[in-house]
Every structure is written in structure tokens, then in C-alpha cells.
């Protein structure tokens, strides 16, 4: 079982930055691919960024490319989402998710963008960007 806890959300002006963290107490966190998703009121959960279990591969939604950076530190059992040049449309609850691909990705080269792929989710952290 993997328990995920997000932190770092808050209120920021447009153009500002926030760094979200996703922490877990799981000892095998390094075996899990991680994704960040967001959900705005009345909208579906949306992929933001994903990173493979090894950290060698990452991918982003078009709407955040060049502004957001996903990373992980397996020695600290944590993943991060650095968000720069924030826009009001980035306002949402942000969730981190984890998935153990097991034999499907032996070299840690795959990230996953579909919510249904992930088995474990955090409780979410609110990000509000004012104009």
C-alpha cells in the first residue's frame, strides 16, 4: 500500500511560481511511476505531468510545457512539480498519483498519462492563481 500526501499549494498571482511536493512513506516508492493531475470545478481530471519510476523519462500536457517541471528524489520517497509562469487557468486541485508498472517497464522509461492507470492517489492540494 502506498499513501501519498501532497503539499505546497496555495494562492499566487499570475506569473508567480509554486512547488508542489508529493511525499510517501512507502519503502518501494522508487518502483512507482508518478503522475500529477489537476481538476477544476465542473471539469474532468486532467493529466499535467508524468515521470517514470527511474526518473529518466517525463512528459507534460501541452498546456504546461515549458512552464512546469516534474522531478523525483527516490532517496527521499518524494516527487515534485515546479510550476512557473502560473496562469489563472492553472487554478485547480492538484493530485499526485503512483503506479507500479512491474514487468511492463523494466528499464523505467515510461510515464503514464491516463488516470485509470494509477492505483494510488493523494488527497489533493488547492492551487489558486489570481489575475
PDB file of C-alpha atoms in Angstrom:
ATOM      1  CA  UNK A   1       0.000   0.000   0.000  1.00  0.00           C
ATOM      2  CA  UNK A   2       1.266   3.454  -0.932  1.00  0.00           C
ATOM      3  CA  UNK A   3      -0.040   6.556   0.803  1.00  0.00           C
ATOM      4  CA  UNK A   4       0.578   9.847  -0.965  1.00  0.00           C
ATOM      5  CA  UNK A   5       0.436  13.298   0.601  1.00  0.00           C
ATOM      6  CA  UNK A   6       0.591  16.457  -1.482  1.00  0.00           C
ATOM      7  CA  UNK A   7       1.691  19.827  -0.173  1.00  0.00           C
ATOM      8  CA  UNK A   8       2.778  23.196  -1.458  1.00  0.00           C
ATOM      9  CA  UNK A   9      -0.453  24.517  -2.887  1.00  0.00           C
ATOM     10  CA  UNK A  10      -1.733  27.999  -2.195  1.00  0.00           C
ATOM     11  CA  UNK A  11      -2.750  31.333  -3.616  1.00  0.00           C
ATOM     12  CA  UNK A  12      -0.393  33.045  -6.042  1.00  0.00           C
ATOM     13  CA  UNK A  13      -0.631  35.887  -8.508  1.00  0.00           C
ATOM     14  CA  UNK A  14      -0.447  35.274 -12.220  1.00  0.00           C
ATOM     15  CA  UNK A  15       3.160  34.957 -13.306  1.00  0.00           C
ATOM     16  CA  UNK A  16       4.201  33.538  -9.967  1.00  0.00           C
ATOM     17  CA  UNK A  17       5.572  30.133  -9.018  1.00  0.00           C
ATOM     18  CA  UNK A  18       4.727  27.271  -6.710  1.00  0.00           C
ATOM     19  CA  UNK A  19       6.407  23.972  -5.981  1.00  0.00           C
ATOM     20  CA  UNK A  20       4.193  21.040  -5.151  1.00  0.00           C
ATOM     21  CA  UNK A  21       5.520  18.052  -3.276  1.00  0.00           C
ATOM     22  CA  UNK A  22       4.227  14.502  -3.138  1.00  0.00           C
ATOM     23  CA  UNK A  23       5.520  12.516  -0.208  1.00  0.00           C
ATOM     24  CA  UNK A  24       5.049   8.899   0.648  1.00  0.00           C
ATOM     25  CA  UNK A  25       6.089   6.606   3.435  1.00  0.00           C
ATOM     26  CA  UNK A  26       6.256   3.655   1.073  1.00  0.00           C
ATOM     27  CA  UNK A  27       9.654   1.993   1.041  1.00  0.00           C
ATOM     28  CA  UNK A  28       9.297   0.965  -2.601  1.00  0.00           C
ATOM     29  CA  UNK A  29       8.422   4.396  -3.979  1.00  0.00           C
ATOM     30  CA  UNK A  30      11.330   4.110  -6.394  1.00  0.00           C
ATOM     31  CA  UNK A  31       9.430   1.349  -8.197  1.00  0.00           C
ATOM     32  CA  UNK A  32       6.451   3.589  -8.958  1.00  0.00           C
ATOM     33  CA  UNK A  33       5.776   5.844 -11.884  1.00  0.00           C
ATOM     34  CA  UNK A  34       4.295   9.145 -10.715  1.00  0.00           C
ATOM     35  CA  UNK A  35       1.801  11.458 -12.315  1.00  0.00           C
ATOM     36  CA  UNK A  36       0.414  14.859 -11.476  1.00  0.00           C
ATOM     37  CA  UNK A  37      -3.189  15.602 -12.388  1.00  0.00           C
ATOM     38  CA  UNK A  38      -5.497  18.513 -11.757  1.00  0.00           C
ATOM     39  CA  UNK A  39      -9.217  19.033 -11.560  1.00  0.00           C
ATOM     40  CA  UNK A  40     -11.019  22.338 -11.773  1.00  0.00           C
ATOM     41  CA  UNK A  41     -14.645  22.725 -10.607  1.00  0.00           C
ATOM     42  CA  UNK A  42     -17.049  21.190 -13.080  1.00  0.00           C
ATOM     43  CA  UNK A  43     -14.274  19.701 -15.191  1.00  0.00           C
ATOM     44  CA  UNK A  44     -12.764  16.270 -15.606  1.00  0.00           C
ATOM     45  CA  UNK A  45      -9.469  15.306 -14.024  1.00  0.00           C
ATOM     46  CA  UNK A  46      -6.691  16.324 -16.398  1.00  0.00           C
ATOM     47  CA  UNK A  47      -3.167  14.996 -16.882  1.00  0.00           C
ATOM     48  CA  UNK A  48      -0.483  17.565 -16.079  1.00  0.00           C
ATOM     49  CA  UNK A  49       2.844  15.704 -15.983  1.00  0.00           C
ATOM     50  CA  UNK A  50       4.252  12.236 -15.513  1.00  0.00           C
ATOM     51  CA  UNK A  51       7.620  10.686 -14.731  1.00  0.00           C
ATOM     52  CA  UNK A  52       8.889   7.132 -14.987  1.00  0.00           C
ATOM     53  CA  UNK A  53       9.985   5.195 -11.933  1.00  0.00           C
ATOM     54  CA  UNK A  54      13.640   5.720 -12.778  1.00  0.00           C
ATOM     55  CA  UNK A  55      13.165   9.421 -13.445  1.00  0.00           C
ATOM     56  CA  UNK A  56      14.696   9.056 -16.895  1.00  0.00           C
ATOM     57  CA  UNK A  57      11.528   9.905 -18.811  1.00  0.00           C
ATOM     58  CA  UNK A  58       8.981  12.642 -18.251  1.00  0.00           C
ATOM     59  CA  UNK A  59       6.094  14.089 -20.200  1.00  0.00           C
ATOM     60  CA  UNK A  60       3.754  17.042 -19.993  1.00  0.00           C
ATOM     61  CA  UNK A  61       0.385  18.243 -21.125  1.00  0.00           C
ATOM     62  CA  UNK A  62       0.679  20.794 -23.907  1.00  0.00           C
ATOM     63  CA  UNK A  63      -0.892  23.439 -21.695  1.00  0.00           C
ATOM     64  CA  UNK A  64       2.005  23.326 -19.206  1.00  0.00           C
ATOM     65  CA  UNK A  65       5.015  22.534 -21.385  1.00  0.00           C
ATOM     66  CA  UNK A  66       7.835  24.957 -20.809  1.00  0.00           C
ATOM     67  CA  UNK A  67       6.300  26.203 -17.553  1.00  0.00           C
ATOM     68  CA  UNK A  68       6.066  23.125 -15.310  1.00  0.00           C
ATOM     69  CA  UNK A  69       8.767  20.619 -14.408  1.00  0.00           C
ATOM     70  CA  UNK A  70       8.231  17.257 -12.785  1.00  0.00           C
ATOM     71  CA  UNK A  71      11.022  15.596 -10.825  1.00  0.00           C
ATOM     72  CA  UNK A  72      11.549  12.977  -8.179  1.00  0.00           C
ATOM     73  CA  UNK A  73      14.014  12.051  -5.475  1.00  0.00           C
ATOM     74  CA  UNK A  74      13.735   8.344  -4.751  1.00  0.00           C
ATOM     75  CA  UNK A  75      16.138   8.657  -1.828  1.00  0.00           C
ATOM     76  CA  UNK A  76      13.549  10.899  -0.157  1.00  0.00           C
ATOM     77  CA  UNK A  77      10.490   8.984  -1.403  1.00  0.00           C
ATOM     78  CA  UNK A  78       9.172  12.180  -2.959  1.00  0.00           C
ATOM     79  CA  UNK A  79       8.131  13.723  -6.234  1.00  0.00           C
ATOM     80  CA  UNK A  80       7.761  17.364  -7.136  1.00  0.00           C
ATOM     81  CA  UNK A  81       6.016  19.658  -9.562  1.00  0.00           C
ATOM     82  CA  UNK A  82       7.694  23.010 -10.103  1.00  0.00           C
ATOM     83  CA  UNK A  83       5.161  25.423 -11.580  1.00  0.00           C
ATOM     84  CA  UNK A  84       6.373  28.684 -13.074  1.00  0.00           C
ATOM     85  CA  UNK A  85       4.622  31.453 -15.003  1.00  0.00           C
ATOM     86  CA  UNK A  86       1.332  30.435 -13.490  1.00  0.00           C
ATOM     87  CA  UNK A  87      -1.881  31.480 -15.172  1.00  0.00           C
ATOM     88  CA  UNK A  88      -5.422  31.810 -13.802  1.00  0.00           C
ATOM     89  CA  UNK A  89      -6.415  28.784 -15.886  1.00  0.00           C
ATOM     90  CA  UNK A  90      -3.979  26.684 -13.837  1.00  0.00           C
ATOM     91  CA  UNK A  91      -6.325  27.061 -10.875  1.00  0.00           C
ATOM     92  CA  UNK A  92      -7.409  23.592  -9.744  1.00  0.00           C
ATOM     93  CA  UNK A  93      -6.934  20.915  -7.137  1.00  0.00           C
ATOM     94  CA  UNK A  94      -3.697  19.120  -7.934  1.00  0.00           C
ATOM     95  CA  UNK A  95      -3.289  15.423  -7.248  1.00  0.00           C
ATOM     96  CA  UNK A  96      -0.294  13.165  -7.372  1.00  0.00           C
ATOM     97  CA  UNK A  97      -0.729   9.534  -8.297  1.00  0.00           C
ATOM     98  CA  UNK A  98       1.512   6.467  -8.281  1.00  0.00           C
ATOM     99  CA  UNK A  99       1.558   3.256 -10.243  1.00  0.00           C
ATOM    100  CA  UNK A 100       3.903   0.282 -10.063  1.00  0.00           C
ATOM    101  CA  UNK A 101       4.355  -0.872 -13.662  1.00  0.00           C
ATOM    102  CA  UNK A 102       6.155  -4.040 -12.541  1.00  0.00           C
ATOM    103  CA  UNK A 103       7.271  -6.071 -15.540  1.00  0.00           C
ATOM    104  CA  UNK A 104       5.739  -3.681 -18.071  1.00  0.00           C
ATOM    105  CA  UNK A 105       8.589  -1.199 -17.775  1.00  0.00           C
ATOM    106  CA  UNK A 106      11.786  -2.956 -16.636  1.00  0.00           C
ATOM    107  CA  UNK A 107      14.050  -0.038 -17.563  1.00  0.00           C
ATOM    108  CA  UNK A 108      11.913   2.754 -16.189  1.00  0.00           C
ATOM    109  CA  UNK A 109      11.369   4.553 -19.464  1.00  0.00           C
ATOM    110  CA  UNK A 110       7.604   5.036 -19.364  1.00  0.00           C
ATOM    111  CA  UNK A 111       5.353   7.644 -17.844  1.00  0.00           C
ATOM    112  CA  UNK A 112       1.577   7.330 -17.859  1.00  0.00           C
ATOM    113  CA  UNK A 113      -0.963   9.999 -18.724  1.00  0.00           C
ATOM    114  CA  UNK A 114      -4.241   8.166 -18.174  1.00  0.00           C
ATOM    115  CA  UNK A 115      -5.812   8.450 -14.708  1.00  0.00           C
ATOM    116  CA  UNK A 116      -7.130   4.883 -14.814  1.00  0.00           C
ATOM    117  CA  UNK A 117      -3.543   3.604 -14.996  1.00  0.00           C
ATOM    118  CA  UNK A 118      -2.837   4.764 -11.466  1.00  0.00           C
ATOM    119  CA  UNK A 119      -3.693   2.725  -8.388  1.00  0.00           C
ATOM    120  CA  UNK A 120      -2.781   5.238  -5.686  1.00  0.00           C
ATOM    121  CA  UNK A 121      -3.845   8.859  -5.248  1.00  0.00           C
ATOM    122  CA  UNK A 122      -3.215  11.635  -2.799  1.00  0.00           C
ATOM    123  CA  UNK A 123      -5.919  13.823  -1.286  1.00  0.00           C
ATOM    124  CA  UNK A 124      -5.060  16.827  -3.439  1.00  0.00           C
ATOM    125  CA  UNK A 125      -3.794  20.334  -2.817  1.00  0.00           C
ATOM    126  CA  UNK A 126      -5.511  23.511  -3.965  1.00  0.00           C
ATOM    127  CA  UNK A 127      -3.707  25.872  -6.319  1.00  0.00           C
ATOM    128  CA  UNK A 128      -5.356  29.231  -6.969  1.00  0.00           C
ATOM    129  CA  UNK A 129      -3.882  31.727  -9.402  1.00  0.00           C
ATOM    130  CA  UNK A 130      -5.292  35.228  -9.283  1.00  0.00           C
ATOM    131  CA  UNK A 131      -5.262  37.544 -12.263  1.00  0.00           C
TER     132      UNK A 131
END
